[in-house]
Amino acid sequence: MPEPSVPFRILPELSDRNRHFWQGGEQGHLTILRCQECGYYLHPPTPTCPHDQSKDVAPEAVSGRATVASFTINHQAWIPGVEVPYLIAIVEIDEQPELRLTTNLVNCEAEDVHVGMPVQVLFEHHEDANGDVWIPLFEPTGGK
Ligand SMILES: [Zn+2]
């Protein structure tokens, strides 16, 4: 059973292509596939770099710092067990322009969120029979 403080989530299906992303949080790292030839980060993960067609790609930890690119407040209870409202955001990872993740913002009020707000990753651990998952969420850096 999950701890009561851990909200219900539909968990991703792990594959060899995405395992680094969903389990990097075990070490506290946001982990993104990166082209080993040109250094370009690939997300969502793809087997081939779009810049130079290199297949030499490997997961690498990034800083976990990002800025809010856009966000929306969800008031609709689409999924039973998920409390509303909650914040859905697209964040741009500091390491590379246009390197964007869709995520949830936590530890902040909706009225305090703005585009360009600096955020940092934190992880929500879910136990799962097919392999534990660490969901990357983001919270305001708060000047830390
Ligand atoms: Zn490349």
PDB file of N, CA and C and ligand atoms in Angstrom, residues 35-40 49-54, ligand 1:
ATOM      1  N   CYS A  35      22.677  12.796 -26.672  1.00  0.00           N
ATOM      2  CA  CYS A  35      23.536  12.362 -27.777  1.00  0.00           C
ATOM      3  C   CYS A  35      24.995  12.497 -27.345  1.00  0.00           C
ATOM      4  N   GLN A  36      25.746  11.423 -27.493  1.00  0.00           N
ATOM      5  CA  GLN A  36      27.138  11.424 -27.055  1.00  0.00           C
ATOM      6  C   GLN A  36      28.052  12.049 -28.097  1.00  0.00           C
ATOM      7  N   GLU A  37      27.528  12.281 -29.300  1.00  0.00           N
ATOM      8  CA  GLU A  37      28.313  12.915 -30.366  1.00  0.00           C
ATOM      9  C   GLU A  37      28.265  14.433 -30.238  1.00  0.00           C
ATOM     10  N   CYS A  38      27.038  14.988 -30.159  1.00  0.00           N
ATOM     11  CA  CYS A  38      26.897  16.449 -30.202  1.00  0.00           C
ATOM     12  C   CYS A  38      26.397  17.046 -28.885  1.00  0.00           C
ATOM     13  N   GLY A  39      25.984  16.206 -27.934  1.00  0.00           N
ATOM     14  CA  GLY A  39      25.577  16.730 -26.639  1.00  0.00           C
ATOM     15  C   GLY A  39      24.126  17.152 -26.552  1.00  0.00           C
ATOM     16  N   TYR A  40      23.354  16.910 -27.618  1.00  0.00           N
ATOM     17  CA  TYR A  40      21.945  17.310 -27.630  1.00  0.00           C
ATOM     18  C   TYR A  40      21.125  16.371 -26.753  1.00  0.00           C
ATOM     19  N   CYS A  49      19.677  10.673 -32.620  1.00  0.00           N
ATOM     20  CA  CYS A  49      19.748  12.129 -32.456  1.00  0.00           C
ATOM     21  C   CYS A  49      19.209  12.820 -33.701  1.00  0.00           C
ATOM     22  N   PRO A  50      18.271  13.787 -33.546  1.00  0.00           N
ATOM     23  CA  PRO A  50      17.712  14.467 -34.722  1.00  0.00           C
ATOM     24  C   PRO A  50      18.713  15.406 -35.389  1.00  0.00           C
ATOM     25  N   HIS A  51      19.785  15.778 -34.703  1.00  0.00           N
ATOM     26  CA  HIS A  51      20.756  16.721 -35.271  1.00  0.00           C
ATOM     27  C   HIS A  51      21.749  16.040 -36.191  1.00  0.00           C
ATOM     28  N   ASP A  52      22.278  14.912 -35.725  1.00  0.00           N
ATOM     29  CA  ASP A  52      23.375  14.289 -36.494  1.00  0.00           C
ATOM     30  C   ASP A  52      23.127  12.803 -36.769  1.00  0.00           C
ATOM     31  N   GLN A  53      21.923  12.338 -36.460  1.00  0.00           N
ATOM     32  CA  GLN A  53      21.535  10.952 -36.732  1.00  0.00           C
ATOM     33  C   GLN A  53      22.389   9.928 -35.980  1.00  0.00           C
ATOM     34  N   SER A  54      23.123  10.389 -34.984  1.00  0.00           N
ATOM     35  CA  SER A  54      23.912   9.456 -34.194  1.00  0.00           C
ATOM     36  C   SER A  54      23.003   8.545 -33.376  1.00  0.00           C
TER      37      SER A  54
HETATM   38 ZN    ZN B   1      23.688  14.417 -31.828  1.00  0.00          ZN
END
